[in-house]
Amino acid sequence: AVVSTQSTGIQVSLEKVREGYWWTSLFKDDGHEISLASIDTTRQIGEFPAEEQACVQKLMFDQRQKQLGLPTSEEMQQEEILKRAWNAEGSPFAGTDFDMSKVNINR
């Protein structure tokens, strides 16, 4: 879990450990469960608004990447940020080839 605080609230990011399992609620026994049977799975992706389509496509891409042992979209984005920082002015690594093995990311 990653927790960040801002003056307007708290953001909590959670990662599922068990793949292929849908959460029915965020908190156990809080009285707010999603009935998985009530989710309409008959709609085609193209029927959703563009923003929801993009979200579904991203989730599908990330799941496929995980299955293939490849980085997810978030991991690719983090690597790009790290590459820019690696070569930033004042970086002790500037001018050398980016080496992900020298980077420790706590997840």
JSON list of C-alpha atoms in Angstrom, two decimals:
[
{"chain": "A", "resi": 1, "resn": "ALA", "atom": "CA", "xyz": [0.00, 0.00, 0.00]},
{"chain": "A", "resi": 2, "resn": "VAL", "atom": "CA", "xyz": [1.14, 3.51, -0.77]},
{"chain": "A", "resi": 3, "resn": "VAL", "atom": "CA", "xyz": [-0.26, 6.38, 1.25]},
{"chain": "A", "resi": 4, "resn": "SER", "atom": "CA", "xyz": [0.20, 10.04, 0.42]},
{"chain": "A", "resi": 5, "resn": "THR", "atom": "CA", "xyz": [-1.32, 12.99, 2.24]},
{"chain": "A", "resi": 6, "resn": "GLN", "atom": "CA", "xyz": [-2.27, 16.34, 0.85]},
{"chain": "A", "resi": 7, "resn": "SER", "atom": "CA", "xyz": [-3.94, 19.32, 2.42]},
{"chain": "A", "resi": 8, "resn": "THR", "atom": "CA", "xyz": [-7.23, 18.22, 0.85]},
{"chain": "A", "resi": 9, "resn": "GLY", "atom": "CA", "xyz": [-7.19, 14.54, 1.77]},
{"chain": "A", "resi": 10, "resn": "ILE", "atom": "CA", "xyz": [-5.42, 11.20, 1.79]},
{"chain": "A", "resi": 11, "resn": "GLN", "atom": "CA", "xyz": [-4.73, 9.01, -1.23]},
{"chain": "A", "resi": 12, "resn": "VAL", "atom": "CA", "xyz": [-4.30, 5.29, -0.65]},
{"chain": "A", "resi": 13, "resn": "SER", "atom": "CA", "xyz": [-3.11, 3.06, -3.50]},
{"chain": "A", "resi": 14, "resn": "LEU", "atom": "CA", "xyz": [-3.51, -0.69, -3.09]},
{"chain": "A", "resi": 15, "resn": "GLU", "atom": "CA", "xyz": [-2.25, -3.51, -5.26]},
{"chain": "A", "resi": 16, "resn": "LYS", "atom": "CA", "xyz": [-4.07, -6.81, -5.50]},
{"chain": "A", "resi": 17, "resn": "VAL", "atom": "CA", "xyz": [-1.98, -9.81, -4.49]},
{"chain": "A", "resi": 18, "resn": "ARG", "atom": "CA", "xyz": [-4.28, -12.49, -5.87]},
{"chain": "A", "resi": 19, "resn": "GLU", "atom": "CA", "xyz": [-4.65, -12.14, -9.63]},
{"chain": "A", "resi": 20, "resn": "GLY", "atom": "CA", "xyz": [-7.97, -13.04, -11.23]},
{"chain": "A", "resi": 21, "resn": "TYR", "atom": "CA", "xyz": [-9.96, -12.19, -8.11]},
{"chain": "A", "resi": 22, "resn": "TRP", "atom": "CA", "xyz": [-12.42, -9.29, -8.03]},
{"chain": "A", "resi": 23, "resn": "TRP", "atom": "CA", "xyz": [-12.79, -7.30, -4.83]},
{"chain": "A", "resi": 24, "resn": "THR", "atom": "CA", "xyz": [-16.35, -6.94, -3.60]},
{"chain": "A", "resi": 25, "resn": "SER", "atom": "CA", "xyz": [-15.41, -4.13, -1.22]},
{"chain": "A", "resi": 26, "resn": "LEU", "atom": "CA", "xyz": [-12.46, -2.06, -0.12]},
{"chain": "A", "resi": 27, "resn": "PHE", "atom": "CA", "xyz": [-12.95, -2.76, 3.58]},
{"chain": "A", "resi": 28, "resn": "LYS", "atom": "CA", "xyz": [-14.12, -6.06, 5.03]},
{"chain": "A", "resi": 29, "resn": "ASP", "atom": "CA", "xyz": [-17.48, -5.93, 6.78]},
{"chain": "A", "resi": 30, "resn": "ASP", "atom": "CA", "xyz": [-18.05, -2.21, 6.15]},
{"chain": "A", "resi": 31, "resn": "GLY", "atom": "CA", "xyz": [-21.54, -2.90, 4.80]},
{"chain": "A", "resi": 32, "resn": "HIS", "atom": "CA", "xyz": [-20.77, -1.62, 1.31]},
{"chain": "A", "resi": 33, "resn": "GLU", "atom": "CA", "xyz": [-20.26, -4.59, -0.98]},
{"chain": "A", "resi": 34, "resn": "ILE", "atom": "CA", "xyz": [-20.45, -4.59, -4.76]},
{"chain": "A", "resi": 35, "resn": "SER", "atom": "CA", "xyz": [-22.66, -7.35, -6.05]},
{"chain": "A", "resi": 36, "resn": "LEU", "atom": "CA", "xyz": [-20.57, -8.87, -8.82]},
{"chain": "A", "resi": 37, "resn": "ALA", "atom": "CA", "xyz": [-23.78, -10.31, -10.29]},
{"chain": "A", "resi": 38, "resn": "SER", "atom": "CA", "xyz": [-25.06, -6.76, -10.84]},
{"chain": "A", "resi": 39, "resn": "ILE", "atom": "CA", "xyz": [-22.17, -5.79, -13.11]},
{"chain": "A", "resi": 40, "resn": "ASP", "atom": "CA", "xyz": [-23.29, -5.63, -16.73]},
{"chain": "A", "resi": 41, "resn": "THR", "atom": "CA", "xyz": [-20.78, -7.72, -18.68]},
{"chain": "A", "resi": 42, "resn": "THR", "atom": "CA", "xyz": [-22.91, -7.80, -21.83]},
{"chain": "A", "resi": 43, "resn": "ARG", "atom": "CA", "xyz": [-21.86, -4.34, -23.04]},
{"chain": "A", "resi": 44, "resn": "GLN", "atom": "CA", "xyz": [-19.11, -4.06, -25.62]},
{"chain": "A", "resi": 45, "resn": "ILE", "atom": "CA", "xyz": [-16.13, -1.85, -24.79]},
{"chain": "A", "resi": 46, "resn": "GLY", "atom": "CA", "xyz": [-17.12, 0.46, -27.64]},
{"chain": "A", "resi": 47, "resn": "GLU", "atom": "CA", "xyz": [-20.40, 1.25, -25.88]},
{"chain": "A", "resi": 48, "resn": "PHE", "atom": "CA", "xyz": [-18.66, 2.87, -22.92]},
{"chain": "A", "resi": 49, "resn": "PRO", "atom": "CA", "xyz": [-17.60, 6.54, -22.82]},
{"chain": "A", "resi": 50, "resn": "ALA", "atom": "CA", "xyz": [-14.08, 7.18, -24.18]},
{"chain": "A", "resi": 51, "resn": "GLU", "atom": "CA", "xyz": [-12.59, 7.63, -20.70]},
{"chain": "A", "resi": 52, "resn": "GLU", "atom": "CA", "xyz": [-13.97, 4.29, -19.49]},
{"chain": "A", "resi": 53, "resn": "GLN", "atom": "CA", "xyz": [-12.81, 2.57, -22.70]},
{"chain": "A", "resi": 54, "resn": "ALA", "atom": "CA", "xyz": [-9.29, 3.87, -22.11]},
{"chain": "A", "resi": 55, "resn": "CYS", "atom": "CA", "xyz": [-9.36, 2.58, -18.53]},
{"chain": "A", "resi": 56, "resn": "VAL", "atom": "CA", "xyz": [-10.53, -0.89, -19.58]},
{"chain": "A", "resi": 57, "resn": "GLN", "atom": "CA", "xyz": [-7.93, -1.04, -22.37]},
{"chain": "A", "resi": 58, "resn": "LYS", "atom": "CA", "xyz": [-5.19, -0.02, -19.93]},
{"chain": "A", "resi": 59, "resn": "LEU", "atom": "CA", "xyz": [-6.28, -2.72, -17.46]},
{"chain": "A", "resi": 60, "resn": "MET", "atom": "CA", "xyz": [-6.31, -5.33, -20.23]},
{"chain": "A", "resi": 61, "resn": "PHE", "atom": "CA", "xyz": [-2.87, -4.23, -21.44]},
{"chain": "A", "resi": 62, "resn": "ASP", "atom": "CA", "xyz": [-1.42, -4.33, -17.94]},
{"chain": "A", "resi": 63, "resn": "GLN", "atom": "CA", "xyz": [-2.85, -7.78, -17.25]},
{"chain": "A", "resi": 64, "resn": "ARG", "atom": "CA", "xyz": [-1.43, -9.10, -20.53]},
{"chain": "A", "resi": 65, "resn": "GLN", "atom": "CA", "xyz": [1.98, -7.56, -19.73]},
{"chain": "A", "resi": 66, "resn": "LYS", "atom": "CA", "xyz": [1.99, -9.22, -16.29]},
{"chain": "A", "resi": 67, "resn": "GLN", "atom": "CA", "xyz": [1.11, -12.59, -17.81]},
{"chain": "A", "resi": 68, "resn": "LEU", "atom": "CA", "xyz": [4.02, -12.23, -20.23]},
{"chain": "A", "resi": 69, "resn": "GLY", "atom": "CA", "xyz": [6.39, -11.12, -17.46]},
{"chain": "A", "resi": 70, "resn": "LEU", "atom": "CA", "xyz": [6.73, -7.67, -19.04]},
{"chain": "A", "resi": 71, "resn": "PRO", "atom": "CA", "xyz": [6.44, -4.26, -17.38]},
{"chain": "A", "resi": 72, "resn": "THR", "atom": "CA", "xyz": [2.99, -2.72, -16.90]},
{"chain": "A", "resi": 73, "resn": "SER", "atom": "CA", "xyz": [2.15, 0.75, -18.22]},
{"chain": "A", "resi": 74, "resn": "GLU", "atom": "CA", "xyz": [2.86, 2.22, -14.77]},
{"chain": "A", "resi": 75, "resn": "GLU", "atom": "CA", "xyz": [6.22, 0.45, -14.57]},
{"chain": "A", "resi": 76, "resn": "MET", "atom": "CA", "xyz": [7.14, 1.71, -18.06]},
{"chain": "A", "resi": 77, "resn": "GLN", "atom": "CA", "xyz": [6.18, 5.24, -17.02]},
{"chain": "A", "resi": 78, "resn": "GLN", "atom": "CA", "xyz": [8.30, 4.97, -13.86]},
{"chain": "A", "resi": 79, "resn": "GLU", "atom": "CA", "xyz": [11.26, 3.75, -15.91]},
{"chain": "A", "resi": 80, "resn": "GLU", "atom": "CA", "xyz": [10.96, 6.73, -18.27]},
{"chain": "A", "resi": 81, "resn": "ILE", "atom": "CA", "xyz": [10.96, 9.11, -15.30]},
{"chain": "A", "resi": 82, "resn": "LEU", "atom": "CA", "xyz": [14.01, 7.34, -13.87]},
{"chain": "A", "resi": 83, "resn": "LYS", "atom": "CA", "xyz": [15.82, 7.58, -17.23]},
{"chain": "A", "resi": 84, "resn": "ARG", "atom": "CA", "xyz": [15.19, 11.33, -17.35]},
{"chain": "A", "resi": 85, "resn": "ALA", "atom": "CA", "xyz": [16.45, 11.72, -13.77]},
{"chain": "A", "resi": 86, "resn": "TRP", "atom": "CA", "xyz": [19.47, 9.52, -14.56]},
{"chain": "A", "resi": 87, "resn": "ASN", "atom": "CA", "xyz": [20.63, 11.94, -17.24]},
{"chain": "A", "resi": 88, "resn": "ALA", "atom": "CA", "xyz": [19.46, 15.15, -15.56]},
{"chain": "A", "resi": 89, "resn": "GLU", "atom": "CA", "xyz": [21.94, 17.94, -14.98]},
{"chain": "A", "resi": 90, "resn": "GLY", "atom": "CA", "xyz": [23.84, 17.32, -11.74]},
{"chain": "A", "resi": 91, "resn": "SER", "atom": "CA", "xyz": [23.10, 13.58, -11.70]},
{"chain": "A", "resi": 92, "resn": "PRO", "atom": "CA", "xyz": [26.14, 11.47, -10.84]},
{"chain": "A", "resi": 93, "resn": "PHE", "atom": "CA", "xyz": [24.97, 9.05, -13.56]},
{"chain": "A", "resi": 94, "resn": "ALA", "atom": "CA", "xyz": [24.66, 11.65, -16.35]},
{"chain": "A", "resi": 95, "resn": "GLY", "atom": "CA", "xyz": [26.37, 10.55, -19.52]},
{"chain": "A", "resi": 96, "resn": "THR", "atom": "CA", "xyz": [26.35, 6.85, -18.66]},
{"chain": "A", "resi": 97, "resn": "ASP", "atom": "CA", "xyz": [23.98, 4.21, -20.01]},
{"chain": "A", "resi": 98, "resn": "PHE", "atom": "CA", "xyz": [20.83, 3.79, -17.95]},
{"chain": "A", "resi": 99, "resn": "ASP", "atom": "CA", "xyz": [21.09, 0.64, -15.82]},
{"chain": "A", "resi": 100, "resn": "MET", "atom": "CA", "xyz": [17.85, -0.42, -14.13]},
{"chain": "A", "resi": 101, "resn": "SER", "atom": "CA", "xyz": [19.77, -2.90, -11.95]},
{"chain": "A", "resi": 102, "resn": "LYS", "atom": "CA", "xyz": [21.27, 0.06, -10.07]},
{"chain": "A", "resi": 103, "resn": "VAL", "atom": "CA", "xyz": [17.82, 1.36, -9.16]},
{"chain": "A", "resi": 104, "resn": "ASN", "atom": "CA", "xyz": [15.94, 0.06, -6.13]},
{"chain": "A", "resi": 105, "resn": "ILE", "atom": "CA", "xyz": [12.18, 0.60, -6.27]},
{"chain": "A", "resi": 106, "resn": "ASN", "atom": "CA", "xyz": [10.14, -0.37, -3.23]},
{"chain": "A", "resi": 107, "resn": "ARG", "atom": "CA", "xyz": [6.64, -1.50, -4.19]}
]
